[in-house]
Coordinates of C-alpha atoms in Angstrom, one line a residue:
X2 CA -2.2 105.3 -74.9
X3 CA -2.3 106.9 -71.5
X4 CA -1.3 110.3 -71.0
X5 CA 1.6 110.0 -69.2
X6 CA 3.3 107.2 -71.3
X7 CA 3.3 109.9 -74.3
X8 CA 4.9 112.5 -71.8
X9 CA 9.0 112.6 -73.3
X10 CA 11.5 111.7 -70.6
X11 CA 15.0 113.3 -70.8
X12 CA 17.6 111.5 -69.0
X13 CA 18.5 114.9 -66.9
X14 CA 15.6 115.3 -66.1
X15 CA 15.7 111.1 -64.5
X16 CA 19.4 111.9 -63.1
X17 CA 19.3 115.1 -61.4
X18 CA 17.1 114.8 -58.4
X19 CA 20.0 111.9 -57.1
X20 CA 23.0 113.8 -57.9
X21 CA 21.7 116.8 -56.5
X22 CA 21.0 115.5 -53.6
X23 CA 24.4 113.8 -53.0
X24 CA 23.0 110.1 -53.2
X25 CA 24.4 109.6 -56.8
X26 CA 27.4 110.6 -58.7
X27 CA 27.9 110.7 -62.5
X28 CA 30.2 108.1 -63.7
X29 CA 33.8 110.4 -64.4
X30 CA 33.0 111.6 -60.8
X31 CA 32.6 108.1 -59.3
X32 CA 35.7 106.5 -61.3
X33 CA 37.7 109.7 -60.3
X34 CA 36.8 109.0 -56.4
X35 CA 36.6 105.6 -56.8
X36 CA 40.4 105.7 -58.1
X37 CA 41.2 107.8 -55.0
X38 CA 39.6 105.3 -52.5
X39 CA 41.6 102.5 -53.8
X40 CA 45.0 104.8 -53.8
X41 CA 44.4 104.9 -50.1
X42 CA 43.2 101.7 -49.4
X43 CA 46.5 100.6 -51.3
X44 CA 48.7 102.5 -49.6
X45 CA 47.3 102.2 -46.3
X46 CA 47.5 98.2 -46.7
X47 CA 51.0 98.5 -47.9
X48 CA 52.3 101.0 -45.9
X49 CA 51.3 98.9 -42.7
X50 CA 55.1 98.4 -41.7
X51 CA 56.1 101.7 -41.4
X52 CA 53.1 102.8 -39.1
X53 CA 52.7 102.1 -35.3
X54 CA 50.9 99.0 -34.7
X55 CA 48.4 100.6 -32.7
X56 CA 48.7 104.5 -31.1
X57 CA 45.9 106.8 -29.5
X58 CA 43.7 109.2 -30.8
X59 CA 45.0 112.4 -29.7
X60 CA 42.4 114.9 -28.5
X61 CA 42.0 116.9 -31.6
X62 CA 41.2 113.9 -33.1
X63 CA 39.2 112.7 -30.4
X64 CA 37.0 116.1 -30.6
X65 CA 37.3 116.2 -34.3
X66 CA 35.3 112.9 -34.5
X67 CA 33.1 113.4 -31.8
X68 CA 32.0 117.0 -32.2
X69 CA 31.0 116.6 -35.9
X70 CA 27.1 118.7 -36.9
X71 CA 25.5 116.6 -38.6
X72 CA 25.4 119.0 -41.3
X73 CA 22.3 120.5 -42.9
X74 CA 23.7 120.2 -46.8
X75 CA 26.2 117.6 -48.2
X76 CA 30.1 118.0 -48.4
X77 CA 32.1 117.1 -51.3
X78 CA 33.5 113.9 -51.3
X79 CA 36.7 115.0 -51.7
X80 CA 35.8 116.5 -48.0
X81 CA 34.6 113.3 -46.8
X82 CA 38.1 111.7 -47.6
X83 CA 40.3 114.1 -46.6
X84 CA 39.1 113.5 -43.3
X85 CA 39.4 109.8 -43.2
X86 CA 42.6 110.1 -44.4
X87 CA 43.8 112.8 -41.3
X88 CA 41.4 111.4 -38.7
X89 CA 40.3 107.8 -39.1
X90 CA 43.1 106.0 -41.1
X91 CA 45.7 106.5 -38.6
X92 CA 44.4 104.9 -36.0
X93 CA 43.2 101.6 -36.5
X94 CA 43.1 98.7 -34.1
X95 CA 46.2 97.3 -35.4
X96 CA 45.3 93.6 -36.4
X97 CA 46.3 94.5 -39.8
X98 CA 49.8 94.7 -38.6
X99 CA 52.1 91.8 -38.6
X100 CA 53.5 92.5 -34.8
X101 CA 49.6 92.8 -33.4
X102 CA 49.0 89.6 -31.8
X103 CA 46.6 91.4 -29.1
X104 CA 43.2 89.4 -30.0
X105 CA 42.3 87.0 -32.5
X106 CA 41.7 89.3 -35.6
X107 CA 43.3 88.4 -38.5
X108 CA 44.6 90.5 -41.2
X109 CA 42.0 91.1 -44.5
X110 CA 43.2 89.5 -47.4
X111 CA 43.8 91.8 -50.4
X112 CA 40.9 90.0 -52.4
X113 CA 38.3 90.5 -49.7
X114 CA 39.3 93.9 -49.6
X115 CA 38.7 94.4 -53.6
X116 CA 35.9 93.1 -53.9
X117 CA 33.6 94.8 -51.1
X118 CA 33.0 98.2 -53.5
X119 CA 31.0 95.5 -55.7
X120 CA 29.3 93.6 -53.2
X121 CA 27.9 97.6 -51.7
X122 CA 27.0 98.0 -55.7
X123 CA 25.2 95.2 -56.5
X124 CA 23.9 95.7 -52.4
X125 CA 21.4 92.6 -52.8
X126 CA 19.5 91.3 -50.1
X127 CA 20.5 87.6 -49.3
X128 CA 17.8 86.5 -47.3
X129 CA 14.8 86.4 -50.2
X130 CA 15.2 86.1 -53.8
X131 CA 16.5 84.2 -56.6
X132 CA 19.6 85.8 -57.6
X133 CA 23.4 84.6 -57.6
X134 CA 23.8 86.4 -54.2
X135 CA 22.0 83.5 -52.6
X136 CA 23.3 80.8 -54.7
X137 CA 27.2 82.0 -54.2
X138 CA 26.3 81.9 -50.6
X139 CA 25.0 77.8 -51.1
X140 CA 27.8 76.9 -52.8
X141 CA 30.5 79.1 -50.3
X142 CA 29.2 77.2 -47.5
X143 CA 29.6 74.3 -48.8
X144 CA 33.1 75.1 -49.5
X145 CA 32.9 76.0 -45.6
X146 CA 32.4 72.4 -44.9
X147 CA 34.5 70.6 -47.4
X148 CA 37.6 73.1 -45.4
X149 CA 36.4 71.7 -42.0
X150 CA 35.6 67.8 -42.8
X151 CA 32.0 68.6 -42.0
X152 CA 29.9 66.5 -44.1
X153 CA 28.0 68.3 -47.2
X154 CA 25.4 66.0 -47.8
X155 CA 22.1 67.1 -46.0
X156 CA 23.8 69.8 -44.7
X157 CA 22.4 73.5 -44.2
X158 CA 24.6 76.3 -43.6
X159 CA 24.6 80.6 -43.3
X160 CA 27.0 83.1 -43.4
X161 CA 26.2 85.6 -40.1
X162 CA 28.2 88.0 -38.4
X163 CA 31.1 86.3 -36.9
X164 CA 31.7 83.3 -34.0
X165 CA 29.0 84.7 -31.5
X166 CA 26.6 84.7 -34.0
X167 CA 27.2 81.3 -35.3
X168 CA 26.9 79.6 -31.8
X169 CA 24.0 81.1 -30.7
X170 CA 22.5 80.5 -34.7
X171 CA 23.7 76.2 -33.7
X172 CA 22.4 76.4 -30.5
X173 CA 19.2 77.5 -31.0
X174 CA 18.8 74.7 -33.8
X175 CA 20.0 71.9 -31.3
X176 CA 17.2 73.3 -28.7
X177 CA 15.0 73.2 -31.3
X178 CA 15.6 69.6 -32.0
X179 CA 15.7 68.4 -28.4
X180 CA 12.1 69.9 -27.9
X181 CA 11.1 67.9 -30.7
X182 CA 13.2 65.3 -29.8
X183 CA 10.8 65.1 -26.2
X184 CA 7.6 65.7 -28.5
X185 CA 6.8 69.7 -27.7
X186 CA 7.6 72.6 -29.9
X187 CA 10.1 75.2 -28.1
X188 CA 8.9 77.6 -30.8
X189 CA 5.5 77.5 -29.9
X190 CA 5.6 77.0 -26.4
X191 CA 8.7 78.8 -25.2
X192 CA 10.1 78.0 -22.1
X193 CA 7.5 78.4 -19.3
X194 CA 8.6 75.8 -17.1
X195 CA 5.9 73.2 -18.4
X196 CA 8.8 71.0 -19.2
X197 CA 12.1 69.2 -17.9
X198 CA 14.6 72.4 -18.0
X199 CA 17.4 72.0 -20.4
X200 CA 20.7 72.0 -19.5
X201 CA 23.9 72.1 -21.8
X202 CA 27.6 71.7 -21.1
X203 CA 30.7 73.5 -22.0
X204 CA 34.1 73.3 -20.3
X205 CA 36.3 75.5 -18.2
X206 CA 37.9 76.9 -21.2
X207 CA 35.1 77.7 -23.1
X208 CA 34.1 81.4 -24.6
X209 CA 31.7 83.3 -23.1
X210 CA 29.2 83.8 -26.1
X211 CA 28.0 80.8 -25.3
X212 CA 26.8 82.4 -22.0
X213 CA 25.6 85.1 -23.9
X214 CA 23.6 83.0 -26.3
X215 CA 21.9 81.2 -23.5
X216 CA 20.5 83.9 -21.8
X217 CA 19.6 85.1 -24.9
X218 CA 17.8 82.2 -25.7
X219 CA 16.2 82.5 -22.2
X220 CA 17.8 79.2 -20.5
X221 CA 19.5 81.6 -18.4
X222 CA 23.4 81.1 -17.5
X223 CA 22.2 78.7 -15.1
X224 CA 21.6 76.0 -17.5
X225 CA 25.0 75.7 -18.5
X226 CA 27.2 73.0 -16.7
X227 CA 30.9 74.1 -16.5
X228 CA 32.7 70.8 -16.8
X229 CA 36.8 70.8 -15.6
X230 CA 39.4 70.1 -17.9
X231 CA 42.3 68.3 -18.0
X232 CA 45.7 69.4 -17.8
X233 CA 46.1 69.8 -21.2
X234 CA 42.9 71.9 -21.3
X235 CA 40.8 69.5 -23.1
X236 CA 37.4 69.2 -21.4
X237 CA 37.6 66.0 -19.2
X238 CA 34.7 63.6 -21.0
X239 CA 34.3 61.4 -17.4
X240 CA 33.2 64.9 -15.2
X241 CA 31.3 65.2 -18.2
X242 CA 29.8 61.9 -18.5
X243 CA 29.3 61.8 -14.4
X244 CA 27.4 65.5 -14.6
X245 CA 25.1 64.2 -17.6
X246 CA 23.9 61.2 -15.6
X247 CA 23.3 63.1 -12.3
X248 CA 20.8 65.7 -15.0
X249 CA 18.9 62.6 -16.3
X250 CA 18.6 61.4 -12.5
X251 CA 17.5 65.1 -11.4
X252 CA 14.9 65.1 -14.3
X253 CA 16.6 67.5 -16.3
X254 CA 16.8 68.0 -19.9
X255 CA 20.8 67.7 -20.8
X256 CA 20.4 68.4 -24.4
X257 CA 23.8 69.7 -25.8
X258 CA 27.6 69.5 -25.3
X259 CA 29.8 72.5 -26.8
X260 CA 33.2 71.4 -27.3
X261 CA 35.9 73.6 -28.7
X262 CA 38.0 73.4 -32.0
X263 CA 40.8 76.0 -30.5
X264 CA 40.1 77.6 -27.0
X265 CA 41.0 81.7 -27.1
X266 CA 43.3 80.8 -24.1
X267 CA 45.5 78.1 -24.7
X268 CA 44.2 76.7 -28.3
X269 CA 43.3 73.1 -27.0
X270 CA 41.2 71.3 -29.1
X271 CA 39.0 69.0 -26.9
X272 CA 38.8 65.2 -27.8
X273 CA 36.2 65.5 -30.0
X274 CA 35.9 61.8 -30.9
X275 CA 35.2 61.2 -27.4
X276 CA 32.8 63.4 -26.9
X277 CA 31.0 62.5 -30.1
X278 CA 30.6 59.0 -28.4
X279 CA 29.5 60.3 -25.5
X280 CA 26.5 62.6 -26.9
X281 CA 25.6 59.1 -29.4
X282 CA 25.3 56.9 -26.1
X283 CA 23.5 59.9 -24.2
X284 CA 20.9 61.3 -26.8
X285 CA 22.7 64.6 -27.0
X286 CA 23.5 67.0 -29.6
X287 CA 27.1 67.8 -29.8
X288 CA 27.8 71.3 -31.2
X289 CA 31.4 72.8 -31.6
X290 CA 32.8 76.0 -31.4
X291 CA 34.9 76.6 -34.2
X292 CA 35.0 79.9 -34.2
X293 CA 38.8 80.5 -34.2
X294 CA 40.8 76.8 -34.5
X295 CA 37.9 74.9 -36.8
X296 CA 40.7 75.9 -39.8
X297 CA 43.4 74.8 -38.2
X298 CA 42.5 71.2 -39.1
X299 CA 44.1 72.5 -42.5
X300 CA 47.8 72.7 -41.1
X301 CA 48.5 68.7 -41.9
X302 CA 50.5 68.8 -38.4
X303 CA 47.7 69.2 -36.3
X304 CA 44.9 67.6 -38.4
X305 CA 44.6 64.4 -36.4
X306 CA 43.8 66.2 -33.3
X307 CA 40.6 67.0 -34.9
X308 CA 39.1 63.6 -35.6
X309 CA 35.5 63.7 -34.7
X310 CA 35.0 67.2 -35.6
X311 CA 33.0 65.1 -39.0
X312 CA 30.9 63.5 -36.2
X313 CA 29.4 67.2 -35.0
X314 CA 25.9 67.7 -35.0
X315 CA 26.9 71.6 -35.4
X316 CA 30.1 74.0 -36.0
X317 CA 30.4 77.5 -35.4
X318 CA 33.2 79.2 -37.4
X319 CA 34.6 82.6 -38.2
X320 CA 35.9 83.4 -40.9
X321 CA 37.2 87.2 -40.2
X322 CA 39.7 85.2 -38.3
X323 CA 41.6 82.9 -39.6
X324 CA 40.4 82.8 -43.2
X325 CA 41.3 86.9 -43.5
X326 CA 38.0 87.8 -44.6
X327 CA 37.4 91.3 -44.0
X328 CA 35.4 92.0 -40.3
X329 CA 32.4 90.9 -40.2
X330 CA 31.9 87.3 -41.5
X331 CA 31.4 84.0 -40.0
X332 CA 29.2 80.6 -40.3
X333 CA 27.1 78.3 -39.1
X334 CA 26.7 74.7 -40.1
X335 CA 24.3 72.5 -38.9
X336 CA 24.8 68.6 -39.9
X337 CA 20.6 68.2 -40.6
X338 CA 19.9 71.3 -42.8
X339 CA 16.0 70.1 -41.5
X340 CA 16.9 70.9 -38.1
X341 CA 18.3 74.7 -38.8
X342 CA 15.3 75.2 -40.8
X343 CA 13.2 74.1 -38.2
X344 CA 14.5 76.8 -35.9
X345 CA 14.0 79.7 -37.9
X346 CA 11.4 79.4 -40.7
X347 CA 8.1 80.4 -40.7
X348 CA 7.0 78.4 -44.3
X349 CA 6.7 75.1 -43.5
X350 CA 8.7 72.7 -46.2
X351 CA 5.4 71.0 -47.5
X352 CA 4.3 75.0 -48.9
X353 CA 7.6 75.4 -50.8
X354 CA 7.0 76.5 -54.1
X355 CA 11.0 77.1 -54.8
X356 CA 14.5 76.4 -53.5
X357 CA 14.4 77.9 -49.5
X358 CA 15.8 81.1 -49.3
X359 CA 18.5 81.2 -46.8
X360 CA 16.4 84.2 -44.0
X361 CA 14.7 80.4 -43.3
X362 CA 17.5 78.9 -41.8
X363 CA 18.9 82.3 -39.8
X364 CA 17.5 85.4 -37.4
X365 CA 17.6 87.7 -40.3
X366 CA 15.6 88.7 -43.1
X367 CA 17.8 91.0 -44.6
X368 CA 21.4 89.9 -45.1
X369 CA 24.7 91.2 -47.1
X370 CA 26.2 89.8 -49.6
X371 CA 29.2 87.8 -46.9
X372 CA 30.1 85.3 -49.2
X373 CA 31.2 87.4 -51.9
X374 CA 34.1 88.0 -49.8
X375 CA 34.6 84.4 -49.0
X376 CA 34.7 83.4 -52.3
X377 CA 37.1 85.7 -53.4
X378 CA 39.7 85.0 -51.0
X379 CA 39.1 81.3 -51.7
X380 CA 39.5 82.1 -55.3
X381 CA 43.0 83.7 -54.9
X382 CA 44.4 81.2 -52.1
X383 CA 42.7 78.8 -53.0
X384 CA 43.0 75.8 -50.3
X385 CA 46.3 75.2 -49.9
X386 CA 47.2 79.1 -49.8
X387 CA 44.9 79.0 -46.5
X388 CA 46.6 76.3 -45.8
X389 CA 49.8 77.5 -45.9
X390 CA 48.9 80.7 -44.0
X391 CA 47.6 78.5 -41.1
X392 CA 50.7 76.2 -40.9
X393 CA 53.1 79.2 -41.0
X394 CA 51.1 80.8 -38.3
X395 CA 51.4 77.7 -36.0
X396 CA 54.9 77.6 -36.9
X397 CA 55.6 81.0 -35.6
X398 CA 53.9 80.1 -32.5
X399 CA 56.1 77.3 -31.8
X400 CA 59.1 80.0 -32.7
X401 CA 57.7 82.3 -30.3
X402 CA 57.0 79.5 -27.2
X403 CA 60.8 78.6 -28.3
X404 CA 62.5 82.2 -27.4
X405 CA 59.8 82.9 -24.3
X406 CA 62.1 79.8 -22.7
X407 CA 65.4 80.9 -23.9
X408 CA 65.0 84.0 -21.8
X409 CA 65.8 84.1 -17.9
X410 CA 62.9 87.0 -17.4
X411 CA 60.2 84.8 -19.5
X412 CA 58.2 82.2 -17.9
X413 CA 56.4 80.0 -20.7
X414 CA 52.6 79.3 -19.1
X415 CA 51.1 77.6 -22.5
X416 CA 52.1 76.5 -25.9
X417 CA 50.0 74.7 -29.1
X418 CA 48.6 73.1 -30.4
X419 CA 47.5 76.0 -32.2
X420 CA 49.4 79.3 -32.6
X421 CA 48.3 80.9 -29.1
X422 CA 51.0 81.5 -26.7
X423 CA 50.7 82.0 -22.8
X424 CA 53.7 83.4 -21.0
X425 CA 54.2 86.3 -18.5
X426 CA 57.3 88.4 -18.0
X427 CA 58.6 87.4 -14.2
X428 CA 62.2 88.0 -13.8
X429 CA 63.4 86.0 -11.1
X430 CA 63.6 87.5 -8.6
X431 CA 60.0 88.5 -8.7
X432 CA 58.3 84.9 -9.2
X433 CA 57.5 83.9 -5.8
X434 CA 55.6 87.5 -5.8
X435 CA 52.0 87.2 -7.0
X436 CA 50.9 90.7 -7.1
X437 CA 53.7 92.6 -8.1
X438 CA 53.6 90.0 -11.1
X439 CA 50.1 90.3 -11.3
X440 CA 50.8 94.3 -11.7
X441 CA 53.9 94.0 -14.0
X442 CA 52.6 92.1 -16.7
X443 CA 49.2 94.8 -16.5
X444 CA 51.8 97.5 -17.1
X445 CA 54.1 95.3 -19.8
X446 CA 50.9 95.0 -22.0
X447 CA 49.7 98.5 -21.9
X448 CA 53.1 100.0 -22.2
X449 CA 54.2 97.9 -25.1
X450 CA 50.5 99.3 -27.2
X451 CA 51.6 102.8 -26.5
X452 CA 54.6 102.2 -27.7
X453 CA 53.4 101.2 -30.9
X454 CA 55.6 98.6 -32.0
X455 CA 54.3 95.6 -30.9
X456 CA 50.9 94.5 -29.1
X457 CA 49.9 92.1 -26.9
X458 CA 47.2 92.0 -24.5
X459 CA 47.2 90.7 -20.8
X460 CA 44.2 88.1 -19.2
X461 CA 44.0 86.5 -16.3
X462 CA 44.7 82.5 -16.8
X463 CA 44.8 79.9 -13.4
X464 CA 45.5 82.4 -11.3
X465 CA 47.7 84.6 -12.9
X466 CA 47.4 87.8 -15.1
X467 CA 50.2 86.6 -17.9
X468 CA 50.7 87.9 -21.8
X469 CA 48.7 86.1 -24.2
X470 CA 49.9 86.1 -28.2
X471 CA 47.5 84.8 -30.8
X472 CA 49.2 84.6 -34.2
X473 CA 46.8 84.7 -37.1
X474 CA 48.4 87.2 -39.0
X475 CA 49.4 85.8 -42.9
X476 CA 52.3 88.4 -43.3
X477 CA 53.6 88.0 -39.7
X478 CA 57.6 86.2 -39.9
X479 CA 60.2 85.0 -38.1
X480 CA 61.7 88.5 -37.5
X481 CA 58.3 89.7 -36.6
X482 CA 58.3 87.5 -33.7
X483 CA 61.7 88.0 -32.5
X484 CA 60.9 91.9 -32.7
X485 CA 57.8 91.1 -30.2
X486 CA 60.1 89.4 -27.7
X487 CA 62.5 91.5 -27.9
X488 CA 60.1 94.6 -27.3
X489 CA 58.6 92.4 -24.1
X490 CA 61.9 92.0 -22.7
X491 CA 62.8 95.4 -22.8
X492 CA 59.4 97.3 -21.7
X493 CA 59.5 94.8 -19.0
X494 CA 63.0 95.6 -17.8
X495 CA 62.0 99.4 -17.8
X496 CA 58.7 98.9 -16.4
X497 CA 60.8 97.0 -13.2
X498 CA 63.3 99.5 -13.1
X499 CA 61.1 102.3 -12.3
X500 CA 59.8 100.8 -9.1
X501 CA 63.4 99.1 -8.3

């Protein structure tokens, strides 16, 4: 027996060095904070009605936050909560309220919420291992694509950051594939110019990530074909069919079509049928940006407008929108789990020795636990509590398009299918005036955050800077939306009567 395995061990002696050096608590000290934590966290959540929906940081805070040392020796966490509690909890972006329909950030379900302190605990790495991380994560995605109607079988699928993430994830697989496709390896060879350029296409109404992915995948924006839509918003599939033939003819490399399952503008849903026929007849991969309507094909009402959406090649989807999982979480699903593999790994399939670990079908090696959080939620809605959510939310949207045209000073620009909502504030007398609309509805948006009791934000849309509401809130009512219209009508009356 060696020396040191007859040395005696006393378990201060393993403790101390941790809890001295403020990594490590003892366990009445943890459950004591931990208790704490989940006080706030509880009344924060329930309290969310009797706060402002959104307000600003006033300069004490401002320097409070900013100024910090980083200090030399650690605080008591007492300390450390203190100051959230005064300085950080009471200004949040405001999607947790019900009245915030600004940008498409949902609410966090209550279960996603709970269950974060153990995914931080266990804190496993997802990418590499065998351990139920990873194989909660299989079977979540899965679940993922049972929601959507994307097939299962021979499917691959990762939990990433959230809807940018997921695109670029898809995209880089359908590139991938296309090289092969053509007999060259993007991979290896990169793009140098020794081949036909690709080219993709998206329509007028698409995000920009997808910009952002393709100059991140070094296409450069260039490569990306902006196809019209129609006046429903849908992407027109004959300019589309018309701008893939002139490609082939100009020896390009058209190799994928991103439609959309919910533009961020309007919520159209483009035809995806059609355009699944299209990319068949054409030899192109047909990817879909889920990222905020893909779970809208849960709202029975709206479901056949989604027919096709099985036929996808790819789907991007976030689920820190309208599933309520706590910021950040959303997926990627790629019909030919081969092809996502091929994008990523470095093992080639033929050297497997075990089930893949999931860093082979994504960018990263190291990965949180995500799907702890999805599964949790799932557990406690289960699918029709989603679905209800959803439908409720579309509902209120059809509410809300419903008072914009009651009122004289309301001018309804876009409604559904979805639960986005268009519209600008332009009394009358003002509507034959571009700019000073242009300028009103700019004031109407900021004025109502400061205010605090409702929040929209303004874009510009055709032309026109107009109020934009995106419902995705599960707690948001009836009463919520008449209390949003209401505030609208009357910041907008006092914004016009200061320059009358």
């Amino acid at each position: 027996m060696s020396k040191i395995d007859t040395l005696p061990i006393e378990e201060d002696s393993v403790a101390n060095p941790a809890r001295s050096s403020g990594l490590a608590f003892d366990e009445e000290t943890f459950r004591r904070i931990g208790y704490q934590v989940i006080d706030e966290a509880a009344s924060y959540l329930n309290g969310i009605r009797e706060r402002p929906v959104w307000q600003s940081m006033p300069d004490n805070v401002h320097k409070a936050i900013r100024e910090q040392e980083l200090p030399a020796e650690g605080h008591p966490f007492e300390e450390t909560l203190a100051f959230m509690k005064h300085m950080i909890l009471p200004f949040p972006q405001g999607n947790g309220h019900p009245r915030f329909a600004g940008w498409i950030n949902s609410a966090p379900a209550h279960a996603g919420v709970l269950v974060k302190p153990l995914a931080a605990a266990m804190n496993p790495n997802c990418g590499i291992g065998d351990h139920a991380g990873q194989e909660l994560e299989r079977r979540t995605v899965q679940w993922m694509m049972e929601l959507c109607g994307f097939p299962v079988e021979g499917s691959a699928g990762v939990f990433v950051s959230g809807g940018s993430e997921a695109n670029f994830t898809c995209l880089q697989a359908a590139r991938q594939w296309a090289a092969q496709v053509d007999g060259w390896d993007v991979r290896a060879e990169g793009v140098q110019g020794m081949h036909r350029p690709f080219v993709l296409y998206q329509s007028d109404q698409g995000h920009f990530c997808i910009r952002r992915s393709v100059e991140a995948m070094g296409l450069g924006h260039m490569a990306i074909r902006i196809i019209p839509s129609t006046s429903s918003f849908q992407m027109d599939v004959e300019r589309l069919r018309q701008q893939i033939v002139a490609d082939w003819a100009a020896g390009l490399r058209p190799f994928c079509v991103v439609a959309t399952a919910g533009t961020v503008e309007t919520g159209a849903i483009d035809p995806l049928d059609d355009l699944a026929d299209l990319c068949d007849e054409q030899g192109l991969w047909l990817h879909v940006d889920g990222a905020y309507g893909a779970f809208g094909i849960l709202d029975e009402h709206v479901a056949p407008l989604y027919k096709g959406i099985e036929r996808a090649d790819s789907l991007a989807t976030d689920q820190h929108k309208w599933l309520s999982v706590p910021i950040d979480c959303g997926c990627a699903l790629v019909r030919n789990g081969a092809a996502l593999r091929a994008a990523f790994s470095l093992t080639p399939p033929e050297q497997d020795e075990h089930e893949p670990w999931l860093s082979e079908y994504t960018l990263q090696r190291t990965r949180r636990f995500r799907a702890l959080d999805v599964w949790a939620i799932i557990q406690s809605a289960g699918r029709n509590g989603l679905a209800e959510a959803i439908a409720n939310n579309n509902k209120m949207a059809l509410l809300f398009a419903h008072l914009v045209e009651t009122q004289d000073d309301l001018e309804l620009i876009s409604s559904g299918p979805l639960s986005i909502v268009r519209f600008r504030f332009a009394p009358p007398q003002l509507r034959n005036k571009p700019l000073p609309l242009d300028q009103l509805n700019k004031a109407v948006a900021y004025e109502m955050q400061q205010r605090g009791r409702a929040f929209l934000t303004s874009t510009r849309f055709q032309g026109k800077e107009a109020l934009r509401a995106c419902i995705v809130n599960y707690m948001t009512t009836e009463a919520d939306i008449q209390a949003i219209v209401d505030e609208t009508l009357y910041v907008g009356r006092k914004v016009v009567s200061r320059y009358s």
